[in-house]
Each structure stands twice: as C-alpha cells, then as structure tokens.
Coordinates of C-alpha atoms in Angstrom, one line a residue:
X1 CA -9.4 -5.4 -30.6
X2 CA -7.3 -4.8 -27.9
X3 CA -4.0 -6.3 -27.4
X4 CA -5.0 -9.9 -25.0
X5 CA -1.5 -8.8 -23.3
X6 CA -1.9 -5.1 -22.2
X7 CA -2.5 -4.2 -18.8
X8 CA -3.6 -0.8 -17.7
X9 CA -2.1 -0.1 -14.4
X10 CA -3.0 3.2 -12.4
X11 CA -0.7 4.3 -10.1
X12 CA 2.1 2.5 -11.8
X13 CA 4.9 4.9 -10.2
X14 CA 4.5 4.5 -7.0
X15 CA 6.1 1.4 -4.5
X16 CA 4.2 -1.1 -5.2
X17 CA 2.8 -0.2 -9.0
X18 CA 6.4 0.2 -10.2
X19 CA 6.9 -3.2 -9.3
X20 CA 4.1 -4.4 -10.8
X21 CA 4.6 -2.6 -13.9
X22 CA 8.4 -4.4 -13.8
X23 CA 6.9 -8.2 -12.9
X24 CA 4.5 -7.1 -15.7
X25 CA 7.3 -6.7 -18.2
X26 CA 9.4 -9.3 -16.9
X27 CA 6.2 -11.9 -17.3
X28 CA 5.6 -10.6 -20.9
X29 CA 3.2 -8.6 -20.5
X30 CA 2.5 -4.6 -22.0
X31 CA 1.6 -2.3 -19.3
X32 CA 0.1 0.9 -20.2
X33 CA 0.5 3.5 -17.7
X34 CA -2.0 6.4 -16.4
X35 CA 0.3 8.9 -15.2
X36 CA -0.2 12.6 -14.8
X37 CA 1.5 14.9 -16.8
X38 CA 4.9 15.7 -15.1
X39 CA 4.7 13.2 -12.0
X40 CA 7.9 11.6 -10.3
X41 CA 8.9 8.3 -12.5
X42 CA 11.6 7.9 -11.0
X43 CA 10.9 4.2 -10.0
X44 CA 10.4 3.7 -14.0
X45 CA 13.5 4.2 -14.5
X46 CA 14.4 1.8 -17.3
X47 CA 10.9 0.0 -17.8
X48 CA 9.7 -0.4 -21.1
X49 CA 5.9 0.7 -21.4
X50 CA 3.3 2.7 -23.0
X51 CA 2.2 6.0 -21.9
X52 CA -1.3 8.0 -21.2
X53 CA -1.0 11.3 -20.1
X54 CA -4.2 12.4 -18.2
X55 CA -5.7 12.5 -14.6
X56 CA -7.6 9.6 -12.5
X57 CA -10.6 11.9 -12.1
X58 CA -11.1 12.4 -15.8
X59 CA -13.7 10.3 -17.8
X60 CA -12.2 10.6 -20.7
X61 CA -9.1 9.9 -19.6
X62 CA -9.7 7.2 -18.3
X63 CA -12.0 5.3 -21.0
X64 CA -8.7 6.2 -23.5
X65 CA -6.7 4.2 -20.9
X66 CA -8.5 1.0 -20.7
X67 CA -10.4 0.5 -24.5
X68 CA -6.6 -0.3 -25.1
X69 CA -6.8 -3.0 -22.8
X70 CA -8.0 -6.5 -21.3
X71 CA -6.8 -6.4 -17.4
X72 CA -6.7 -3.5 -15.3
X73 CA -4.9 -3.4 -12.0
X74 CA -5.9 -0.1 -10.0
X75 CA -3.4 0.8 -7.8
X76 CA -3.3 4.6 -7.6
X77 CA -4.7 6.0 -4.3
X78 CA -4.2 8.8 -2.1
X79 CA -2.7 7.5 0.8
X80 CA -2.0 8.4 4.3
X81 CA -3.9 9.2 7.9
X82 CA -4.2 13.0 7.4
X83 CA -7.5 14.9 6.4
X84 CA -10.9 13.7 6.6
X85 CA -13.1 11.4 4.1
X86 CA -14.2 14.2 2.1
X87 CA -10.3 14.6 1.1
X88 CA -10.5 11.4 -0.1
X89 CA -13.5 10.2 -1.5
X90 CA -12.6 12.2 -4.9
X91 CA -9.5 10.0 -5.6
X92 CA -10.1 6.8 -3.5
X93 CA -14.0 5.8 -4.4
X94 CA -15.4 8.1 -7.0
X95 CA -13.2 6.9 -10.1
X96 CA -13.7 3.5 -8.9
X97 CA -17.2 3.5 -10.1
X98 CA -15.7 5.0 -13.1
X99 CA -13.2 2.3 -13.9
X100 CA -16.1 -0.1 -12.9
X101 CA -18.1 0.8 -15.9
X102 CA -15.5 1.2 -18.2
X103 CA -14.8 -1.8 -17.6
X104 CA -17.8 -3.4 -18.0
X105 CA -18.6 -1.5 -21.2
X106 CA -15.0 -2.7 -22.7
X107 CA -15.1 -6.6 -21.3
X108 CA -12.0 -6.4 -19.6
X109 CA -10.7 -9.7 -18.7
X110 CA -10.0 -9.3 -15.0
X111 CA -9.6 -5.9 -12.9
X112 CA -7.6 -6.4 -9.9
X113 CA -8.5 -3.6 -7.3
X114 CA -5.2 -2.8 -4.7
X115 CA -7.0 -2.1 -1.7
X116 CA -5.3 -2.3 2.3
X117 CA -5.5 -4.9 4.7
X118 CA -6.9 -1.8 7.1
X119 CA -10.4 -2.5 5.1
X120 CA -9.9 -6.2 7.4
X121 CA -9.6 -6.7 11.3
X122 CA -6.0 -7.3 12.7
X123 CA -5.0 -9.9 14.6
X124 CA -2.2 -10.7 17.5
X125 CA 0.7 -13.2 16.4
X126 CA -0.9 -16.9 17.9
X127 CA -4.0 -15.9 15.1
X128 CA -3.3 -12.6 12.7
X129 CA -6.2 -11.3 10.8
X130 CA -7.7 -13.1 7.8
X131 CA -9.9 -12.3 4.8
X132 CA -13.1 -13.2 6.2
X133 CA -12.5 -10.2 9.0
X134 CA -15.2 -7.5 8.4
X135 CA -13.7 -3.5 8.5
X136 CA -12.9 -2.7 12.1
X137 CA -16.2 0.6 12.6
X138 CA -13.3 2.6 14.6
X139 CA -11.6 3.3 11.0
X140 CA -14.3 5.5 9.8
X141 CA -12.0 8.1 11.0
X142 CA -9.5 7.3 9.1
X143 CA -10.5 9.3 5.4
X144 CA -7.8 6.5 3.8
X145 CA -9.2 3.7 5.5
X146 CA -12.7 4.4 5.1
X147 CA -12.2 5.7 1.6
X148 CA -10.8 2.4 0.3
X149 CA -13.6 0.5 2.0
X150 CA -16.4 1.9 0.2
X151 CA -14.3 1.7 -3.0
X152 CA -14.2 -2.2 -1.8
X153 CA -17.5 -2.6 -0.6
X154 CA -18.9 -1.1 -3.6
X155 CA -17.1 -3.2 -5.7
X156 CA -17.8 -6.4 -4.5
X157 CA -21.5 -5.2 -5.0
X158 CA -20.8 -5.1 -8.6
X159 CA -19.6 -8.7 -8.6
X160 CA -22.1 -10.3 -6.8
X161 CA -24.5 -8.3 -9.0
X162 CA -23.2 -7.8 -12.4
X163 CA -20.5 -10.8 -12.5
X164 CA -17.9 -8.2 -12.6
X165 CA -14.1 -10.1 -12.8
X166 CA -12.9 -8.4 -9.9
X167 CA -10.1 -9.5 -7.9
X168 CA -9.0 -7.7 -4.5
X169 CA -5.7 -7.6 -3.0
X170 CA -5.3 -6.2 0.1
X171 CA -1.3 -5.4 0.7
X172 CA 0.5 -4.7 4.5
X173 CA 3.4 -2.6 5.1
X174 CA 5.6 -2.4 2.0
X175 CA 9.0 -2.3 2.0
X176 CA 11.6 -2.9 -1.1
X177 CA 13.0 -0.6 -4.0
X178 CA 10.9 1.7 -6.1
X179 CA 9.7 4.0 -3.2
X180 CA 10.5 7.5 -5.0
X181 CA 7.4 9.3 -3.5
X182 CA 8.8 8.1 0.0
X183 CA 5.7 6.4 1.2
X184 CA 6.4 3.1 3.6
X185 CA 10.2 4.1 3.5
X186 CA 9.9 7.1 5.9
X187 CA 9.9 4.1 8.9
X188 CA 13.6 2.7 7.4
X189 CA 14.8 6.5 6.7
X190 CA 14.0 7.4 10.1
X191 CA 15.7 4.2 11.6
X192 CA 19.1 4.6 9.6
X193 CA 19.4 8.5 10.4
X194 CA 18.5 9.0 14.4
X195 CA 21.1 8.8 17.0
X196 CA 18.0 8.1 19.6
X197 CA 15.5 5.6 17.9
X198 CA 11.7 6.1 19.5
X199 CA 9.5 3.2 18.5
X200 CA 5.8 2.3 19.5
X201 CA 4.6 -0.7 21.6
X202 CA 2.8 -2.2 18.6
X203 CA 3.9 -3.8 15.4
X204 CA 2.9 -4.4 11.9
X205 CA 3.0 -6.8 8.9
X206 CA 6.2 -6.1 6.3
X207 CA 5.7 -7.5 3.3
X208 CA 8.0 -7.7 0.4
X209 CA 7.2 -4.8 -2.4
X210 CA 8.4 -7.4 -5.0
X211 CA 6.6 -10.5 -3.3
X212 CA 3.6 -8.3 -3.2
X213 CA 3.9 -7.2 -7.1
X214 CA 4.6 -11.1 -8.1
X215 CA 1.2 -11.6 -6.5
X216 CA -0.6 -9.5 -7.8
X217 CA 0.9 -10.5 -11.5
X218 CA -0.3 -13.9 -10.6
X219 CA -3.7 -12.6 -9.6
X220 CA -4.2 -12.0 -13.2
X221 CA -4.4 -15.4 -14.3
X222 CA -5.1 -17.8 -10.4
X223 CA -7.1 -14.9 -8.6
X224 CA -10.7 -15.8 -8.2
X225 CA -13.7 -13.5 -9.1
X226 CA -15.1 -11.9 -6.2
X227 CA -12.2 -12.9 -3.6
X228 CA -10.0 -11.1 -1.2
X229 CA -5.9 -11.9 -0.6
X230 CA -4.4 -10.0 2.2
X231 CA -1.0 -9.9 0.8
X232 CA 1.0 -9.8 4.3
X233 CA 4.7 -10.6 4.9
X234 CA 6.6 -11.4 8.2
X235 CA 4.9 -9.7 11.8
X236 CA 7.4 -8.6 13.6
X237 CA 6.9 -5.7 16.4
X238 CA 8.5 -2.1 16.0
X239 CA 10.9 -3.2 18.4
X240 CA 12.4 -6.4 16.2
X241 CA 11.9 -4.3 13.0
X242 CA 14.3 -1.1 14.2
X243 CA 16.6 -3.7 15.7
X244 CA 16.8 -5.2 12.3
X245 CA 17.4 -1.9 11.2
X246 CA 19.9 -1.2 13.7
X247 CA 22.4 -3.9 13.8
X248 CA 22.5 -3.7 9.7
X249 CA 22.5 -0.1 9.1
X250 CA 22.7 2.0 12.4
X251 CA 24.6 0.5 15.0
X252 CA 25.3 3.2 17.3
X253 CA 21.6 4.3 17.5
X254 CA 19.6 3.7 20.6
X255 CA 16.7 1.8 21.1
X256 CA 13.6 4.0 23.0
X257 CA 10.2 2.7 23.6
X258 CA 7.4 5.2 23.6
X259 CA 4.3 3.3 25.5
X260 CA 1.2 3.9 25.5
X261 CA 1.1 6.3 28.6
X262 CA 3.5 9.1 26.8
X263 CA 2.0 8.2 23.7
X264 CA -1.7 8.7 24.0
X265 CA -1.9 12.4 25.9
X266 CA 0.3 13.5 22.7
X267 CA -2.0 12.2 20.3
X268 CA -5.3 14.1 22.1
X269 CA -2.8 17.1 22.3
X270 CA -1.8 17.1 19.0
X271 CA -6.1 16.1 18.2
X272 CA -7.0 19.3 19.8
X273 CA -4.6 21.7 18.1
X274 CA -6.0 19.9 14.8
X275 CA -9.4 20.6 15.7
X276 CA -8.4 24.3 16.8
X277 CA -6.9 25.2 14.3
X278 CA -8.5 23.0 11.2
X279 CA -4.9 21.5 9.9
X280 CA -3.6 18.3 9.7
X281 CA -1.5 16.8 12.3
X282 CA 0.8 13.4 11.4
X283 CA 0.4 12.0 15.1
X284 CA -3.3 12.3 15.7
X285 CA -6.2 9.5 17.2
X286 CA -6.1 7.1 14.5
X287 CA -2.5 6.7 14.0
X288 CA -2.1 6.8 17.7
X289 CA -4.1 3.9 17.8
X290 CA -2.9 2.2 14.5
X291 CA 0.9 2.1 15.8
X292 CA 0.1 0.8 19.3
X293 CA -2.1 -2.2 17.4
X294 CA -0.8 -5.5 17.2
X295 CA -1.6 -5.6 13.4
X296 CA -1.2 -8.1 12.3
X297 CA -2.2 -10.6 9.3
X298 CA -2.1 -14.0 7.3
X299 CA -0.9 -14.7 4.1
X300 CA -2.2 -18.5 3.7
X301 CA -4.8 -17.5 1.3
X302 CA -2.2 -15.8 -1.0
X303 CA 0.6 -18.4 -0.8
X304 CA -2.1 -20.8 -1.8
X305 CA -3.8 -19.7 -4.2
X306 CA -1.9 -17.0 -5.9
X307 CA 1.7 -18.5 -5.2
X308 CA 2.9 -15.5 -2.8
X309 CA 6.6 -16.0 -1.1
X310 CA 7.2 -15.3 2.5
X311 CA 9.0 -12.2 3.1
X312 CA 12.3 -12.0 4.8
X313 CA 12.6 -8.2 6.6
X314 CA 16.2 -8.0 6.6
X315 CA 16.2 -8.5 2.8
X316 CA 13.3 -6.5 2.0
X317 CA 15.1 -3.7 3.6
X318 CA 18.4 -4.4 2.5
X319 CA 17.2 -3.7 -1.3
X320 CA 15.1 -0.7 0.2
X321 CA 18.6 0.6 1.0
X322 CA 20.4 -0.1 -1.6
X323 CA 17.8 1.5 -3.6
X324 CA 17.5 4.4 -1.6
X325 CA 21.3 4.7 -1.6
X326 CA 21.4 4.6 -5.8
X327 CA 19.1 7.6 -5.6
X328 CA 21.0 9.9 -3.0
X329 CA 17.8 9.7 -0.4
X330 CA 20.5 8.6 2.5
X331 CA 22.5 10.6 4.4
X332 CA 26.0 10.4 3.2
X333 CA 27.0 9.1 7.2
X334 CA 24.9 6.4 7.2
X335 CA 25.4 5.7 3.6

C-alpha cells in the first residue's frame, strides 16, 4: 500500500512546484519528485524528498512514480508563447492521458492538474475574469495556451465520465523565490537592470508563488472534484507593476510606454520574419496581443474555498529579489 502521505509532484523544480514541494514538506507531507536525470534543482535546494529519475513522456516512468502514491499534483509543462501546438502537445496533453490512467488504475486519492488562467477569459478591473469563463477561440494560436486546454478539457471529460478526483488550478503571473529556470522573473530582471524601462499598455494578475503553492496544498484536502480555482493575486497594470519595481529597486530608471500604435506593426514585422524564415520570434501576434490585454482575474473562489491569501506585489517581489540576489542572477549594480 502506498504511503496515505506521499505526493507525486511533476515539475517539482520549477517556480511554482518548488514551492509546493516546500508547503508539502512544511504541511507533513512526502513529496516524491519526477525529475529528469541532470535538470536544474536549484530551487530544491535544502528540501527533503524522494527521488524518480525518468522522463514525463515515459510510461514506465511514470506508472513507477505514482504506484508509490495517493495524490498527484501535475505541474510540469512546457511553457511559453514560442512554437506551434505540435511543439507542445507531446509534453502538455499527451502524458496527461497517461497520468489519467495511471491514476485511475492505482486509486489515487486526488490529482490536482496545474493548468493557466489563459484556458479562462480575462476581464477588466470593475469585473476580472472568473471560473465559469469559457477559453477565449483567439488562443488557439498560442501552442501553450491551447495545449493546456485540451489537457483541461480532456480531463474534465474524465470526471464527468469516470468520477475521476480531479482538481484544477489555474495560476496568473507568478512571482516569489524559487524561479531558477528564470520563467515569470525575466519581467522583475528586466525592470531592475534597464536604465530606460519600456512597458506595454496592458496589465496582468501577480500572484504570490507561495500563496499559490499554499493553495494548491490546501486543494488536496478542500478542493472539490471536477472544479476550477483561478489562483490570481493583485491586478495591477505594467505601469504600477515597473513603478513598484522602480522606486524599490531601480530608482534612476525611466518609465516608457510602448502603445499599441508602435507596438502592433512590430509584432506583424517580427510575424512575417517568423513565417519567412520558420523560427521563433519572442514578440509575435499572440504575445502582442496578450501584453496589451487587460488580464485580469478573481480569486473569490480560491480564498473561499481553498483558503488562498491576497497577494501583496511589493512583497512578492521583494523575496523574488532577495532570492534572485542569494543566487548571483542580479547584476552586482543593482544588487
């Protein structure tokens, strides 16, 4: 019998899954981790767990993983706006169905699916997007986005038609310690090392990393089969977030807003080079239109029901920093 206390977690070295993996720990739980053989653990650093060697892709690997387990929390993805669906569908939906009858065949307890609050429609600040939003059709574009939505959407089929104990948790923009990959922390990183700061005209919802990790803990024992938390933080535009950032850690940096009239011929530009030339470009359509979005969300559902805390930026970031600082990723000026 497995132990009722261990938790396979996939993806348990990046932002938010080191967290996890910590709150796990901290809660007195056993995470087991699926890690590939010589990956960054960086953000491990001093966690107590157990260990599986293998790859996300392999069977084998996986049942090995989770027959040691009751709970699951899938959080490994590959992430990003560059490349097409077909880049993505090997890591993002495929071993989802894999994991989905594993865990079926084992009886795990609970399996709490990290997915991204871009499978829901944004909202403005008076009313940001909720849970019962359906998957905005423009994404399809977006391999990531679109990806994680049929991992979602498939899953969900699975509860309604096998009972499966699925939980889904759908995290914003995460910011916090623990980002040794350098995922959501490029936005602070760029803030706290350019002289001239360029921002978009829209904004986006920062949540907590370890807000979003006590949540998703939580999840395990409140979270109800077959239900979706956004797990959102503050809204604040890119303009209140790199004045934060600013007055804290870069004072002598100037604000610049990019609108939409400079911003939107250098996207198609950028679009048609990509298309020319068949390579992936950071600032094409889809991000374009992503960072000039008002996007943001609600996190009533969470906060009820699975006891989420309001983010604060300015100390979300400030233990971003100082964790970015520990491990030399800062320029020693701004430092």
């Amino acid at each position: 019998m497995p132990d009722l206390k261990k938790v396979l977690v996939t993806g348990g070295n990046g932002l938010l899954g080191s967290n996890i993996v910590r709150e796990l720990v901290a809660r007195g739980y056993s995470p087991v981790l699926l890690l590939r053989k010589g990956c960054n653990r960086l953000a491990l650093r001093g966690i107590k767990f157990d260990i599986i060697e293998g790859e996300l892709q392999n069977s084998s690997d996986l049942e090995e993983a989770i027959k040691k387990c009751n709970y699951v929390i899938h959080c490994a993805a590959k992430t990003g706006q560059k490349g097409e669906l077909k880049d993505y569908i090997p890591v993002n939906t495929e071993p989802v169905k894999v994991l989905a009858a594993l865990c079926q065949k084992y009886a795990i307890k609970k399996f709490i699916y990290i997915s991204t609050a871009n499978c829901f429609t944004n909202g403005n600040i008076e009313e940001p997007g909720t849970e019962s939003s359906e998957f905005m059709p423009w994404l399809k574009k977006s391999g990531y986005a679109y990806s994680k939505y049929l991992a979602q959407k498939f899953l969900l089929n699975e509860f309604r038609a096998n009972n499966f104990p699925l939980v889904i948790l759908a995290p914003t923009y995460l910011i916090g310690p623990g980002d040794a990959k350098i995922s959501s922390g490029k936005l602070l990183l760029y803030g706290i090392n350019k002289r001239i700061i360029f921002y978009p005209p829209g904004g986006k919802s920062f949540v907590d990393v370890e807000y979003a990790a006590e949540a998703s803990v939580n999840a395990l024992e409140y979270g109800k089969n077959g239900h979706c938390y956004l797990l959102s933080g503050e809204n604040l535009t890119y303009k209140e977030y790199f004045n934060i950032v600013k007055h804290n850690y870069n004072p002598q940096a100037i604000l610049f807003k990019l609108p939409n009239c400079i911003i939107k011929p250098i996207a198609f530009i950028f679009y048609a080079i990509q298309s020319l030339f068949k390579t992936d470009i950071i600032l094409n359509k889809i991000n374009w239109k992503l960072i000039s979005l008002d996007n943001y969300f609600s996190n009533q559902k969470a906060k009820k029901e699975l006891k989420m805390k309001d983010t604060n930026t300015k100390n979300a970031l400030h233990k971003s920093y100082i964790w970015f600082a520990e491990y030399n990723y800062i320029q020693n000026g701004n430092r």
